[in-house]
Coordinates of C-alpha atoms and ligand atoms in Angstrom, one line a residue:
M1 CA -6.5 -1.9 2.5
C2 CA -10.2 -3.2 2.3
G3 CA -12.6 -2.2 -0.1
I4 CA -16.5 -1.0 1.9
I5 CA -19.6 -0.5 -0.4
G6 CA -22.9 1.0 1.2
C7 CA -26.2 2.0 -0.6
V8 CA -29.8 3.5 0.4
G9 CA -33.0 3.2 -1.6
R10 CA -32.1 0.2 -4.4
A11 CA -35.4 -1.7 -2.9
E12 CA -35.2 -5.4 -3.0
Q13 CA -32.0 -4.7 -5.6
T14 CA -30.2 -4.3 -1.7
L15 CA -28.3 -7.5 -1.5
N16 CA -27.3 -7.4 -5.3
T17 CA -26.1 -3.3 -5.2
L18 CA -23.6 -4.5 -2.3
V19 CA -22.6 -7.9 -3.7
H20 CA -21.9 -6.4 -6.9
G21 CA -20.2 -3.6 -5.5
L22 CA -17.9 -5.9 -3.7
E23 CA -16.4 -7.8 -6.3
K24 CA -15.3 -4.1 -8.3
L25 CA -14.3 -4.0 -5.0
E26 CA -12.0 -6.9 -5.0
Y27 CA -8.6 -5.6 -5.9
R28 CA -8.6 -4.1 -2.6
G29 CA -8.3 -7.0 -0.1
Y30 CA -9.6 -10.3 -0.9
D31 CA -9.2 -12.2 2.7
S32 CA -13.0 -12.1 4.0
A33 CA -16.1 -10.2 2.8
G34 CA -19.8 -9.4 4.3
V35 CA -23.1 -7.6 3.9
G36 CA -25.2 -5.9 6.3
V37 CA -28.9 -4.4 5.3
A38 CA -30.7 -3.0 7.6
G39 CA -35.1 -2.5 7.7
D40 CA -37.3 -3.4 10.8
D41 CA -34.7 -6.2 11.2
L42 CA -30.8 -6.0 10.6
S43 CA -29.3 -9.1 8.7
V44 CA -25.5 -9.5 8.2
C45 CA -24.1 -12.5 6.2
K46 CA -20.0 -12.7 6.4
T47 CA -17.4 -15.2 5.2
A48 CA -13.4 -15.8 5.2
G49 CA -12.8 -15.9 1.5
E50 CA -13.1 -14.1 -1.8
I51 CA -16.7 -12.6 -2.6
E52 CA -17.3 -16.3 -4.1
A53 CA -17.5 -18.0 -1.1
L54 CA -20.0 -14.9 0.4
S55 CA -22.3 -15.4 -2.7
Q56 CA -23.1 -18.7 -2.0
K57 CA -23.0 -18.0 1.4
I58 CA -26.1 -15.5 0.8
A59 CA -27.7 -17.7 -1.8
G60 CA -31.3 -18.7 -0.8
K61 CA -31.1 -16.0 2.0
Q62 CA -33.9 -13.4 2.7
F63 CA -32.9 -10.0 3.5
S64 CA -35.9 -7.6 4.0
G65 CA -34.7 -3.7 3.8
T66 CA -33.7 -1.0 1.9
V67 CA -30.0 0.4 3.4
G68 CA -27.0 -1.9 3.4
I69 CA -23.5 -2.3 3.4
G70 CA -20.9 -4.4 2.6
H71 CA -17.3 -5.0 3.2
T72 CA -14.3 -6.8 1.5
R73 CA -11.0 -7.5 3.8
W74 CA -7.2 -7.1 3.4
S75 CA -6.1 -8.1 6.6
T76 CA -4.4 -5.9 9.0
H77 CA -5.5 -7.0 12.9
G78 CA -6.3 -10.6 13.1
P79 CA -6.1 -13.5 10.4
P80 CA -8.5 -14.0 7.9
T81 CA -11.5 -15.4 9.2
D82 CA -15.1 -15.8 9.7
N83 CA -15.1 -13.8 13.1
N84 CA -13.0 -11.3 11.5
A85 CA -14.9 -10.3 8.6
H86 CA -16.7 -7.3 8.7
P87 CA -19.7 -5.8 9.4
H88 CA -19.0 -6.1 12.9
Q89 CA -22.0 -6.0 15.3
D90 CA -22.6 -4.6 19.1
C91 CA -23.3 -7.0 22.0
T92 CA -27.4 -7.0 21.1
G93 CA -26.9 -7.2 17.1
T94 CA -28.5 -3.8 16.4
V95 CA -26.0 -2.1 14.7
A96 CA -23.3 -3.4 12.0
V97 CA -20.2 -1.8 11.1
V98 CA -17.7 -2.2 8.1
H99 CA -14.7 -0.1 8.1
N100 CA -11.2 0.6 5.9
G101 CA -8.7 2.1 8.0
I102 CA -6.2 1.9 11.4
I103 CA -7.7 2.3 14.7
E104 CA -4.9 3.1 16.4
N105 CA -6.7 3.8 19.7
Y106 CA -8.7 0.9 19.5
Q107 CA -6.7 -1.2 22.5
T108 CA -7.8 1.3 24.8
L109 CA -11.4 1.4 23.5
R110 CA -11.3 -2.2 23.3
D111 CA -9.7 -2.2 27.2
E112 CA -12.5 0.2 28.4
L113 CA -15.3 -1.6 26.8
A114 CA -14.9 -5.0 28.0
A115 CA -15.0 -3.6 31.3
N116 CA -17.9 -2.1 31.0
G117 CA -19.3 -5.5 30.3
H118 CA -19.1 -6.0 26.2
T119 CA -18.4 -9.0 24.7
F120 CA -15.6 -8.8 21.8
T121 CA -16.0 -11.8 18.8
S122 CA -13.3 -10.6 16.3
D123 CA -9.3 -9.3 16.9
T124 CA -10.1 -6.5 14.8
D125 CA -9.7 -2.9 15.6
T126 CA -13.0 -2.2 14.1
E127 CA -15.3 -3.8 16.0
V128 CA -14.4 -1.2 19.2
V129 CA -17.2 1.2 16.9
P130 CA -20.5 -0.5 16.6
H131 CA -19.9 -1.3 20.7
L132 CA -19.5 2.6 21.4
I133 CA -22.7 3.1 18.9
E134 CA -24.2 0.7 21.5
D135 CA -23.4 2.3 24.0
E136 CA -24.6 5.8 23.6
L137 CA -28.0 4.1 21.8
E138 CA -28.6 3.2 25.4
T139 CA -28.6 6.7 26.9
G140 CA -31.0 7.4 24.1
A141 CA -29.4 9.0 22.3
A142 CA -30.7 9.3 18.4
P143 CA -28.8 7.1 15.5
E144 CA -26.9 9.7 14.1
A145 CA -25.9 11.4 17.3
A146 CA -24.7 7.6 18.5
F147 CA -22.7 7.8 15.5
R148 CA -20.9 10.8 15.9
S149 CA -19.9 10.5 19.2
A150 CA -19.0 6.8 18.6
I151 CA -16.3 8.5 15.8
S152 CA -15.4 11.4 17.4
K153 CA -13.3 8.9 19.8
L154 CA -11.5 7.7 17.4
E155 CA -7.8 8.0 16.5
G156 CA -6.1 7.3 13.1
S157 CA -7.7 6.7 9.5
Y158 CA -11.6 5.1 8.6
A159 CA -14.1 5.1 6.1
I160 CA -16.3 3.7 8.0
A161 CA -19.9 3.2 7.2
A162 CA -23.1 2.2 9.4
I163 CA -26.4 1.2 9.7
V164 CA -28.7 0.3 12.9
E165 CA -31.9 -1.4 12.9
G166 CA -35.5 0.0 12.5
T167 CA -33.6 3.2 11.3
E168 CA -33.7 3.5 7.0
A169 CA -31.0 5.6 7.3
L170 CA -26.5 4.9 6.8
F171 CA -24.3 7.1 8.7
A172 CA -20.6 7.4 7.2
A173 CA -17.6 9.5 8.2
R174 CA -14.0 9.5 6.8
N175 CA -10.5 10.1 7.9
D176 CA -7.4 9.3 6.1
S177 CA -9.1 6.6 3.8
P178 CA -11.2 7.6 0.8
L179 CA -14.7 7.5 0.4
V180 CA -17.3 8.5 -2.3
I181 CA -20.8 9.0 -2.5
G182 CA -22.4 7.8 -6.0
V183 CA -26.1 10.1 -6.5
G184 CA -27.9 7.4 -8.4
L185 CA -30.5 7.8 -11.1
D186 CA -34.2 8.6 -9.9
E187 CA -37.2 6.1 -11.2
D188 CA -37.4 8.5 -14.1
G189 CA -34.2 8.2 -15.0
N190 CA -33.6 12.2 -14.8
A191 CA -29.8 12.9 -14.5
E192 CA -29.5 15.8 -12.6
A193 CA -30.8 14.2 -9.9
D194 CA -29.0 15.6 -6.3
L195 CA -28.3 15.3 -2.7
T196 CA -32.0 16.2 -2.2
S197 CA -34.0 14.1 -4.6
D198 CA -35.1 10.3 -3.5
G199 CA -32.2 8.5 -4.7
P200 CA -31.1 5.6 -4.7
F201 CA -27.7 6.8 -3.2
F202 CA -24.3 4.9 -2.9
I203 CA -21.2 5.5 -0.8
A204 CA -17.6 3.5 -1.6
S205 CA -14.0 3.2 -1.1
D206 CA -13.9 4.0 -4.6
V207 CA -16.3 4.6 -7.5
P208 CA -15.6 1.1 -9.0
A209 CA -18.3 -0.1 -6.7
F210 CA -21.1 1.9 -8.2
R211 CA -19.9 2.9 -11.9
D212 CA -22.5 0.9 -13.4
F213 CA -24.9 2.8 -11.2
T214 CA -24.3 6.2 -11.7
A215 CA -21.0 8.6 -12.9
R216 CA -22.0 11.2 -10.4
V217 CA -20.4 11.7 -7.5
V218 CA -19.3 13.5 -4.4
Y219 CA -15.7 13.2 -3.1
L220 CA -16.4 13.1 1.0
D221 CA -13.1 14.9 2.8
D222 CA -11.3 14.4 5.8
G223 CA -13.3 14.9 8.8
E224 CA -16.7 15.0 7.1
F225 CA -19.9 13.3 8.2
A226 CA -22.4 11.7 5.6
R227 CA -26.6 10.6 6.4
L228 CA -27.7 9.2 3.5
D229 CA -31.7 8.2 3.3
G230 CA -34.2 10.1 1.2
G231 CA -31.4 12.3 0.4
V232 CA -28.0 13.0 1.3
Q233 CA -26.7 15.3 4.4
I234 CA -23.3 16.0 4.7
T235 CA -21.9 17.6 7.4
D236 CA -18.3 18.4 9.3
Q237 CA -17.3 18.1 12.8
N238 CA -19.4 20.3 14.5
G239 CA -22.5 19.5 12.6
T240 CA -22.9 22.1 10.2
T241 CA -23.8 21.1 6.5
V242 CA -21.2 21.4 4.1
E243 CA -22.0 21.8 0.3
K244 CA -20.8 19.9 -1.5
T245 CA -20.4 19.9 -5.7
I246 CA -21.4 16.5 -8.0
E247 CA -19.0 15.5 -10.1
T248 CA -18.9 13.5 -13.1
V249 CA -16.3 11.3 -13.6
S250 CA -15.3 10.8 -17.1
W251 CA -14.7 7.3 -17.5
D252 CA -17.1 4.1 -18.0
A253 CA -17.7 1.1 -16.1
E254 CA -14.7 -1.1 -18.0
E255 CA -12.4 0.6 -16.4
T256 CA -13.2 0.1 -12.8
G257 CA -10.7 -2.3 -11.4
K258 CA -7.8 -0.1 -12.3
S259 CA -9.3 3.3 -11.2
G260 CA -8.9 4.9 -14.7
Y261 CA -5.5 4.1 -14.6
D262 CA -4.5 2.3 -18.1
H263 CA -2.6 -0.6 -15.9
Y264 CA -2.9 -1.4 -12.4
M265 CA 1.1 -1.0 -12.3
L266 CA 0.4 2.9 -12.8
K267 CA -2.3 3.0 -10.7
E268 CA -0.1 1.3 -8.0
I269 CA 2.9 3.8 -8.7
H270 CA 0.5 6.3 -7.8
E271 CA -0.9 4.9 -5.0
Q272 CA 2.6 5.1 -3.4
P273 CA 2.0 8.0 -1.3
R274 CA -1.7 6.3 0.7
A275 CA 0.4 3.0 1.2
L276 CA 3.5 4.7 2.7
R277 CA 1.0 6.7 5.1
Q278 CA -0.5 2.7 6.2
C279 CA 3.3 1.8 6.5
L280 CA 4.0 4.4 9.2
S281 CA 0.9 4.9 10.8
G282 CA 0.7 4.7 14.4
R283 CA 4.8 3.4 14.1
V284 CA 6.5 6.8 14.6
D285 CA 6.3 9.4 17.6
E286 CA 7.6 12.3 15.3
L287 CA 8.1 14.4 18.5
G288 CA 10.0 11.7 20.3
G289 CA 11.4 10.8 17.3
N290 CA 10.7 7.1 18.3
V291 CA 9.6 4.1 16.1
D292 CA 7.5 1.5 17.4
I293 CA 7.1 -1.6 15.9
E294 CA 4.4 -4.0 17.0
T295 CA 5.6 -7.9 17.5
V296 CA 9.6 -6.7 16.4
G297 CA 10.2 -4.4 19.5
E298 CA 12.2 -6.5 21.5
L299 CA 14.6 -7.9 19.3
S300 CA 18.1 -7.4 19.7
P301 CA 20.0 -9.7 17.2
S302 CA 23.9 -9.7 17.3
R303 CA 23.6 -10.6 13.2
I304 CA 20.8 -10.4 11.0
Q305 CA 21.2 -12.8 7.7
F306 CA 18.1 -11.5 5.0
V307 CA 16.6 -14.3 2.4
A308 CA 14.2 -12.9 -0.3
C309 CA 14.1 -13.4 -4.6
G310 CA 13.8 -10.6 -7.0
T311 CA 12.9 -7.0 -6.0
S312 CA 12.2 -8.3 -2.6
Y313 CA 16.1 -9.2 -2.6
H314 CA 17.1 -5.9 -3.5
A315 CA 15.0 -4.1 -0.4
A316 CA 17.4 -6.8 1.3
L317 CA 20.5 -5.8 0.0
Y318 CA 19.3 -2.4 1.0
G319 CA 18.1 -3.4 4.5
S320 CA 21.8 -5.0 5.1
Q321 CA 22.9 -2.1 4.6
L322 CA 21.2 -0.1 6.7
L323 CA 21.8 -2.7 9.8
T324 CA 25.7 -3.0 9.0
R325 CA 26.0 0.8 9.2
A326 CA 23.9 0.7 12.4
G327 CA 26.2 -1.4 13.6
V328 CA 24.7 -5.2 13.6
P329 CA 26.4 -7.1 10.9
A330 CA 23.9 -8.0 8.0
Q331 CA 23.9 -10.1 4.7
A332 CA 21.6 -10.4 2.1
F333 CA 21.1 -13.7 0.5
L334 CA 19.1 -14.9 -2.6
A335 CA 17.0 -17.0 -0.8
S336 CA 17.3 -19.8 -3.6
E337 CA 21.0 -19.9 -2.6
Y338 CA 20.8 -19.9 1.5
A339 CA 21.5 -23.5 1.3
T340 CA 25.1 -22.6 0.9
S341 CA 25.4 -19.5 3.3
P342 CA 27.6 -19.9 6.4
P343 CA 25.1 -20.8 9.0
P344 CA 23.3 -18.0 11.2
V345 CA 25.3 -18.0 14.6
G346 CA 24.8 -17.0 18.5
D347 CA 21.3 -15.1 18.7
S348 CA 21.0 -14.3 14.7
L349 CA 18.1 -13.2 13.3
V350 CA 16.8 -14.7 9.8
V351 CA 15.0 -12.2 7.9
G352 CA 12.7 -13.2 4.7
I353 CA 11.3 -10.6 2.7
T354 CA 8.5 -11.3 0.6
Q355 CA 5.8 -9.6 -0.3
S356 CA 3.4 -12.5 -0.6
G357 CA 4.4 -14.9 2.0
E358 CA 4.2 -17.5 -0.3
T359 CA 7.5 -17.4 -2.2
A360 CA 8.6 -21.2 -2.3
D361 CA 12.3 -20.2 -2.5
T362 CA 11.7 -17.7 0.3
L363 CA 9.7 -19.9 2.4
S364 CA 12.1 -22.7 2.2
A365 CA 15.1 -20.8 2.9
L366 CA 13.4 -19.0 6.1
R367 CA 12.8 -23.1 7.4
E368 CA 16.5 -23.9 6.7
A369 CA 17.6 -21.2 9.3
D370 CA 14.5 -22.3 11.8
R371 CA 15.8 -25.8 11.9
R372 CA 19.6 -24.2 11.6
G373 CA 17.8 -22.6 15.2
A374 CA 17.4 -18.9 14.5
Q375 CA 15.0 -16.8 15.3
T376 CA 12.9 -15.7 12.2
L377 CA 11.2 -12.7 11.1
A378 CA 8.7 -12.4 8.0
V379 CA 8.5 -8.9 6.2
T380 CA 5.4 -9.0 4.3
N381 CA 2.6 -7.8 2.9
T382 CA -0.1 -10.7 3.3
V383 CA -1.6 -11.1 6.4
G384 CA -2.2 -14.6 7.1
S385 CA 0.4 -16.1 4.5
T386 CA 2.3 -18.9 5.3
A387 CA 5.9 -16.8 5.8
A388 CA 3.6 -14.8 8.5
R389 CA 2.2 -17.9 10.2
E390 CA 5.4 -19.8 10.0
C391 CA 7.6 -17.1 11.1
D392 CA 8.5 -16.0 14.6
H393 CA 8.0 -12.8 14.1
T394 CA 5.9 -10.6 11.4
L395 CA 6.8 -7.1 10.4
Y396 CA 3.8 -5.7 8.1
I397 CA 4.4 -3.4 5.1
R398 CA 0.8 -2.4 4.6
S399 CA 0.5 -1.6 1.1
G400 CA -2.8 -2.6 0.2
P401 CA -3.1 -5.1 -2.4
E402 CA -0.6 -5.3 -5.5
I403 CA -2.2 -6.9 -8.8
G404 CA 0.1 -6.0 -11.6
V405 CA 3.0 -8.4 -11.6
A406 CA 5.5 -6.1 -11.1
A407 CA 6.3 -5.3 -8.1
T408 CA 6.1 -1.3 -7.0
K409 CA 4.5 0.2 -4.2
T410 CA 5.1 -2.9 -2.1
F411 CA 9.2 -2.6 -2.8
V412 CA 8.9 0.7 -1.8
G413 CA 6.9 -0.6 1.6
Q414 CA 9.8 -2.8 2.3
L415 CA 12.5 -0.3 2.2
A416 CA 9.9 1.8 4.8
A417 CA 9.5 -0.8 7.0
L418 CA 12.9 -1.8 7.1
N419 CA 14.1 1.7 7.9
L420 CA 11.7 1.0 10.8
L421 CA 12.7 -1.9 11.4
T422 CA 16.3 -0.4 11.7
L423 CA 15.1 2.4 13.9
S424 CA 13.6 0.8 16.2
T425 CA 15.8 -2.1 17.4
V426 CA 19.4 -0.3 17.0
E427 CA 19.7 3.0 15.5
K428 CA 20.5 6.1 18.0
R429 CA 18.1 8.8 18.9
Q430 CA 20.2 11.3 17.1
T431 CA 20.2 9.3 14.0
R432 CA 16.4 8.8 14.1
R433 CA 16.0 12.4 14.9
Q434 CA 17.4 12.6 11.0
I435 CA 15.4 10.3 9.3
V436 CA 11.9 10.2 11.3
P437 CA 11.2 13.6 9.4
A438 CA 12.5 12.3 6.5
L439 CA 10.4 9.3 6.3
R440 CA 7.2 11.6 7.5
D441 CA 8.2 13.9 4.6
L442 CA 8.8 10.7 2.3
P443 CA 4.4 10.6 0.9
G444 CA 4.5 13.9 0.0
D445 CA 8.1 13.4 -1.4
I446 CA 6.6 10.6 -3.9
Q447 CA 3.6 12.7 -4.4
H448 CA 5.8 15.4 -5.8
I449 CA 7.7 13.1 -8.3
L450 CA 4.3 12.0 -9.4
D451 CA 3.2 15.2 -10.1
E452 CA 6.1 16.7 -11.8
S453 CA 8.5 13.6 -13.0
N454 CA 9.7 13.8 -16.8
A455 CA 10.6 10.4 -17.0
A456 CA 7.5 9.7 -19.8
E457 CA 10.2 12.1 -22.1
I458 CA 12.9 10.2 -21.3
A459 CA 11.0 7.0 -22.1
E460 CA 10.4 8.1 -25.6
E461 CA 14.1 9.5 -26.2
Y462 CA 15.5 6.0 -25.6
A463 CA 12.8 3.7 -26.5
D464 CA 14.7 2.5 -29.4
S465 CA 18.4 1.5 -27.5
D466 CA 20.4 -1.4 -27.4
A467 CA 20.2 -1.7 -23.9
Y468 CA 19.8 -0.4 -20.9
F469 CA 22.7 -0.2 -17.8
F470 CA 21.5 1.3 -14.5
I471 CA 24.5 2.6 -12.1
G472 CA 24.2 3.4 -8.1
R473 CA 26.7 3.0 -4.9
R474 CA 25.6 2.1 -1.8
Y475 CA 21.6 2.7 -1.5
Q476 CA 21.4 3.7 -4.3
Y477 CA 23.2 0.1 -5.8
P478 CA 19.9 -2.3 -4.8
V479 CA 18.0 0.7 -6.4
A480 CA 19.9 0.3 -9.6
L481 CA 19.4 -3.1 -9.5
E482 CA 16.0 -2.8 -9.5
G483 CA 15.2 -0.4 -11.8
A484 CA 16.9 -2.9 -14.2
L485 CA 14.5 -5.8 -12.9
K486 CA 11.8 -3.6 -13.4
L487 CA 12.6 -2.6 -16.9
K488 CA 13.6 -6.4 -18.3
E489 CA 10.4 -7.7 -16.7
I490 CA 8.1 -5.5 -18.3
S491 CA 9.3 -4.4 -21.3
Y492 CA 11.7 -7.4 -22.1
E493 CA 14.8 -5.5 -23.4
H494 CA 17.6 -6.2 -22.1
A495 CA 18.5 -3.7 -19.0
E496 CA 21.4 -4.3 -16.5
G497 CA 21.9 -2.9 -13.1
F498 CA 25.9 -2.6 -11.5
A499 CA 27.5 -1.2 -8.6
A500 CA 29.1 1.9 -10.3
G501 CA 32.5 0.9 -9.5
E502 CA 32.2 -2.7 -10.9
L503 CA 31.5 -0.8 -14.1
K504 CA 35.0 -0.5 -15.2
H505 CA 35.9 -4.2 -14.2
G506 CA 34.1 -5.6 -17.2
P507 CA 30.4 -4.4 -17.8
L508 CA 32.1 -0.8 -19.8
A509 CA 32.7 -2.9 -22.8
L510 CA 28.9 -3.4 -23.8
V511 CA 28.6 0.6 -23.2
T512 CA 28.4 2.4 -26.5
D513 CA 26.2 5.6 -28.0
Q514 CA 22.9 2.9 -28.0
T515 CA 23.0 2.0 -24.4
P516 CA 22.2 4.8 -22.2
V517 CA 23.0 4.6 -18.7
F518 CA 21.1 5.6 -15.5
A519 CA 23.1 7.0 -13.0
V520 CA 21.4 7.2 -9.1
V521 CA 23.5 10.0 -7.3
L522 CA 22.5 11.6 -4.0
G523 CA 24.2 14.0 -1.7
D524 CA 27.1 16.0 -2.1
G525 CA 29.8 13.0 -0.4
E526 CA 31.9 10.8 -1.4
V527 CA 29.8 8.5 -2.7
A528 CA 28.4 11.1 -4.7
R529 CA 31.8 12.3 -6.2
K530 CA 33.0 8.6 -7.5
T531 CA 30.0 8.0 -9.0
V532 CA 29.9 11.4 -11.0
G533 CA 33.3 10.1 -12.0
N534 CA 31.7 7.1 -13.4
I535 CA 29.0 8.6 -15.0
K536 CA 32.5 10.4 -16.8
E537 CA 33.4 7.1 -18.0
V538 CA 30.8 6.4 -19.6
E539 CA 30.0 9.4 -21.2
A540 CA 33.7 9.4 -22.5
R541 CA 32.7 6.2 -24.6
D542 CA 29.5 8.1 -26.0
A543 CA 26.8 6.7 -23.5
P544 CA 24.1 8.9 -22.9
V545 CA 23.3 9.4 -19.4
V546 CA 20.6 9.9 -17.5
A547 CA 21.2 11.3 -13.5
I548 CA 19.0 10.6 -10.8
T549 CA 19.8 13.4 -8.6
D550 CA 19.0 15.8 -5.7
G551 CA 20.8 18.0 -7.3
R552 CA 23.6 18.3 -4.2
N553 CA 26.6 17.2 -6.6
D554 CA 27.5 17.2 -10.4
A555 CA 25.9 14.8 -12.1
A556 CA 23.8 17.0 -13.9
M557 CA 26.5 18.8 -15.2
Y558 CA 27.7 15.8 -17.0
A559 CA 24.5 13.9 -18.0
D560 CA 22.2 14.2 -20.8
H561 CA 18.7 14.2 -18.4
V562 CA 18.1 14.8 -15.2
L563 CA 15.2 13.0 -13.7
E564 CA 15.1 15.0 -10.4
V565 CA 14.4 13.7 -6.6
P566 CA 13.3 16.2 -3.7
E567 CA 16.5 16.7 -1.4
T568 CA 16.5 14.2 1.4
H569 CA 19.0 12.3 3.8
P570 CA 20.0 9.6 1.0
R571 CA 19.0 6.9 2.6
I572 CA 15.7 8.0 2.0
G573 CA 16.3 9.6 -1.4
A574 CA 17.1 6.2 -2.7
I575 CA 13.6 5.1 -2.4
L576 CA 12.8 8.6 -4.1
A577 CA 15.0 7.5 -6.8
N578 CA 13.4 4.1 -7.5
V579 CA 10.0 6.1 -8.2
Q580 CA 11.7 7.4 -11.0
L581 CA 12.7 4.5 -12.5
Q582 CA 9.5 2.7 -12.2
L583 CA 7.9 5.5 -13.9
V584 CA 10.9 5.2 -17.0
A585 CA 10.2 1.2 -16.8
Y586 CA 6.3 2.0 -17.0
H587 CA 6.6 4.3 -20.3
I588 CA 9.4 2.0 -22.3
A589 CA 7.0 -0.8 -21.5
N590 CA 3.9 1.1 -22.4
G591 CA 5.1 2.9 -25.6
L592 CA 6.3 -0.5 -26.9
G593 CA 2.6 -1.9 -26.2
R594 CA 3.9 -4.6 -23.7
P595 CA 0.7 -6.5 -21.7
I596 CA 2.3 -4.5 -18.3
D597 CA 0.3 -6.1 -15.8
K598 CA 0.4 -9.3 -16.9
P599 CA 4.0 -10.2 -18.5
R600 CA 5.2 -13.2 -20.1
N601 CA 6.3 -16.1 -18.1
L602 CA 5.8 -14.1 -14.9
A603 CA 3.8 -14.5 -11.8
K604 CA 2.8 -12.6 -9.0
S605 CA 3.1 -15.5 -6.1
V606 CA 6.1 -18.1 -7.2
T607 CA 5.4 -20.9 -5.0
V608 CA 7.5 -23.7 -7.1
E609 CA 11.3 -23.8 -5.9
Ligands
F6R1 C1 9.3 -8.4 -9.4 C2 8.6 -9.2 -8.7 C3 9.5 -10.2 -8.1 C4 9.0 -10.0 -7.1 C5 9.6 -12.1 -6.8 C6 9.5 -12.3 -4.9 O1 8.9 -7.1 -9.9 O2 7.9 -9.1 -8.5 O3 10.9 -10.4 -8.4 O4 9.7 -9.3 -6.0 O5 8.7 -12.9 -7.2 O6 8.4 -12.2 -4.7 P1 7.4 -12.0 -3.0 O7 8.0 -10.9 -2.9 O8 6.3 -11.9 -2.8 O9 8.4 -12.9 -2.0

């Protein structure tokens, strides 16, 4: 997920405004950054690295012009290099474009453009856009018409802003990626300025980028275009003017990085529907029930070993169940214990799951697998990470930057990606026909939970407990482990996850009326019936029970509280149940006043063994 910013009417402040905006958007990605400013000339400066590197590169340069765009990148196509940094330009250097999203038909467009003589200088999907605009300009089209025509050729998700040399206007378009316009105060500080006043105006992926200058915003919707110059004109795909309401954001500039949420963790929990759409985008063909993941499509290993740590290890347990049930024997290993595992045999694949791609234990296990002669695959969120560079194959989960130390949206992204891996390599058409629609509905089902969850009340009810236990079977077992890990790491309370069937073999001795048991029970089959039996066991020992259930079994009858999840296939329902448990952990920790985004003793990326 990248961040884009644009501004018009800031006169000699254009460059500062862009850099300031990028600093506010850095949470969206920090692989590279760049700016472009148009007046009589078009100037572009960009670099790999964080905004700081861009500031140093800009220092001392003169950019004249009152229209500018900027970009901070979270790599999806191509590694984080200077060339892959935005803005991207056409062959003549008179057009500059910044983009957030994924252009799914870029390869076809790129091939056509290259065949017509265009030269490309980056690996990105974005670069087709300035070349498409260039083609239109060459036919004599005006800049705005050229921009609209180029956009009409794109498939995929985008928030795009473009500037053209000699044109004091900025052109923008949105589809499935956020874009918001800021209406600045005029020279007299008139807070009533509207879209017909002289500006300044801003456009960005998120309000924090310009919140220091204005609280008055207009949200663009999918399919809308905006032209920003002396005024803002918003139109639909047919060119018809769309009347929009100016809204005033209620939060102040200090809250910007978190988009109004109290913590990054809560924001990231709420970003999950969008992160999942990114993960699935272009990989799932609903009509044909086919799943196609780039770089991994040709793999057909006879055995799989997963290596991972912490939350990612829970994803590995889930993945090993998916693959084993689909007919490929798979095992999950804690990366730090991999050295004592049986060596991979035959054409084994060793899959390292690591959101950061930098976890030392996981890297070390992957290197060991490589030494043992296995093929390796990294399932990661981080383009250009060590795991991505060193493994034979990479599957990106595309969750966007995760800043809260407790992994939330990346865990959900890992589970979705493991479904894609299993569907694309092993599972038969019949299974694909069941799971693909469930995956398609997943973002909406998560949104439903985020809108309706009663997790906050349950967290309050059990805030003073002695300890918290989480149980589940099969796909719900890794979710129980993850529920406990999430709670312990951010609340500092004692929490443990168990396979529900194991409770009676020891842990039941810990259960009292002061130890709530969170039981994940999905579906109406044998697995659910057995877990309901385990609920009865703890209930008989007076433990309060919270059932996380889709209502297709008797769990609610024996539970003191219920956290509902929408009905779906149990293996996808496990992902939904996890979201309820994320919210429970968050609200318990928040009630205790813990520093949720930076829990004590923990770090986002663990680079020591
Ligand atoms: C827990 C958490 C950690 C990580 C673990 C592995 O919320 O985030 O347990 O999952 O440190 O990190 P990655 O996935 O970056 O390898």
